[in-house]
Amino acid sequence: KEEVVLEFAGKSVNMADVVENVKKAYKAEGNKAAIKKLQVYVKPEEGVAYYVINDVAESKKVEL
């Protein structure tokens, strides 16, 4: 089992949780297309993670 945790400014964020939240947000937006490619850009100083799914560049984000 692998686990990646980002620690920044006294906070700890599990990266697997971030990925799961991105997938939930994608589905909550009504998207039904399968996720073939997922890119997540974590900005701990802003408290968010931006994401791109299937190379569709849109400004989407989830809170950390």
CSV table of C-alpha atoms in Angstrom, one decimal:
chain,number,residue,atom,x,y,z
A,1,LYS,CA,0.0,0.0,0.0
A,2,GLU,CA,1.2,3.5,-0.9
A,3,GLU,CA,0.3,6.7,0.8
A,4,VAL,CA,1.4,10.2,-0.1
A,5,VAL,CA,0.8,13.0,2.4
A,6,LEU,CA,1.5,16.7,1.8
A,7,GLU,CA,2.4,18.7,4.8
A,8,PHE,CA,2.4,22.4,4.5
A,9,ALA,CA,1.9,25.3,7.0
A,10,GLY,CA,0.8,22.9,9.8
A,11,LYS,CA,-1.7,21.0,7.6
A,12,SER,CA,-1.6,17.4,6.4
A,13,VAL,CA,-3.4,16.4,3.2
A,14,ASN,CA,-3.6,12.8,2.0
A,15,MET,CA,-3.2,12.9,-1.8
A,16,ALA,CA,-5.4,9.8,-2.3
A,17,ASP,CA,-8.2,11.8,-0.7
A,18,VAL,CA,-7.6,14.7,-3.0
A,19,VAL,CA,-7.9,12.4,-6.1
A,20,GLU,CA,-11.1,10.8,-4.7
A,21,ASN,CA,-12.6,14.3,-4.1
A,22,VAL,CA,-11.7,15.3,-7.7
A,23,LYS,CA,-13.5,12.2,-9.1
A,24,LYS,CA,-16.5,12.9,-6.9
A,25,ALA,CA,-16.6,16.6,-8.1
A,26,TYR,CA,-16.3,15.5,-11.7
A,27,LYS,CA,-19.3,13.1,-11.3
A,28,ALA,CA,-21.3,15.7,-9.3
A,29,GLU,CA,-21.0,18.1,-12.3
A,30,GLY,CA,-23.0,15.6,-14.3
A,31,ASN,CA,-20.1,14.2,-16.3
A,32,LYS,CA,-20.6,10.6,-17.4
A,33,ALA,CA,-17.5,10.1,-19.6
A,34,ALA,CA,-14.9,7.7,-18.2
A,35,ILE,CA,-11.8,9.3,-16.7
A,36,LYS,CA,-9.0,8.2,-18.9
A,37,LYS,CA,-6.5,10.8,-17.9
A,38,LEU,CA,-6.4,12.8,-14.6
A,39,GLN,CA,-4.0,15.6,-13.8
A,40,VAL,CA,-4.1,17.2,-10.3
A,41,TYR,CA,-2.1,20.4,-9.4
A,42,VAL,CA,-2.0,20.9,-5.7
A,43,LYS,CA,-1.6,24.5,-4.5
A,44,PRO,CA,-1.3,24.2,-0.7
A,45,GLU,CA,-0.8,27.9,-0.2
A,46,GLU,CA,-4.3,28.5,-1.7
A,47,GLY,CA,-5.8,25.4,0.0
A,48,VAL,CA,-7.0,24.0,-3.3
A,49,ALA,CA,-6.2,21.4,-6.0
A,50,TYR,CA,-6.8,22.3,-9.6
A,51,TYR,CA,-7.6,19.4,-12.0
A,52,VAL,CA,-7.8,18.5,-15.7
A,53,ILE,CA,-9.7,15.4,-16.8
A,54,ASN,CA,-9.2,13.8,-20.2
A,55,ASP,CA,-7.1,16.7,-21.5
A,56,VAL,CA,-10.1,19.1,-21.3
A,57,ALA,CA,-8.6,22.3,-19.9
A,58,GLU,CA,-11.2,23.9,-17.7
A,59,SER,CA,-10.6,25.9,-14.5
A,60,LYS,CA,-11.9,23.3,-12.0
A,61,LYS,CA,-10.8,23.0,-8.4
A,62,VAL,CA,-11.5,21.3,-5.1
A,63,GLU,CA,-10.8,22.4,-1.6
A,64,LEU,CA,-8.0,20.6,0.3
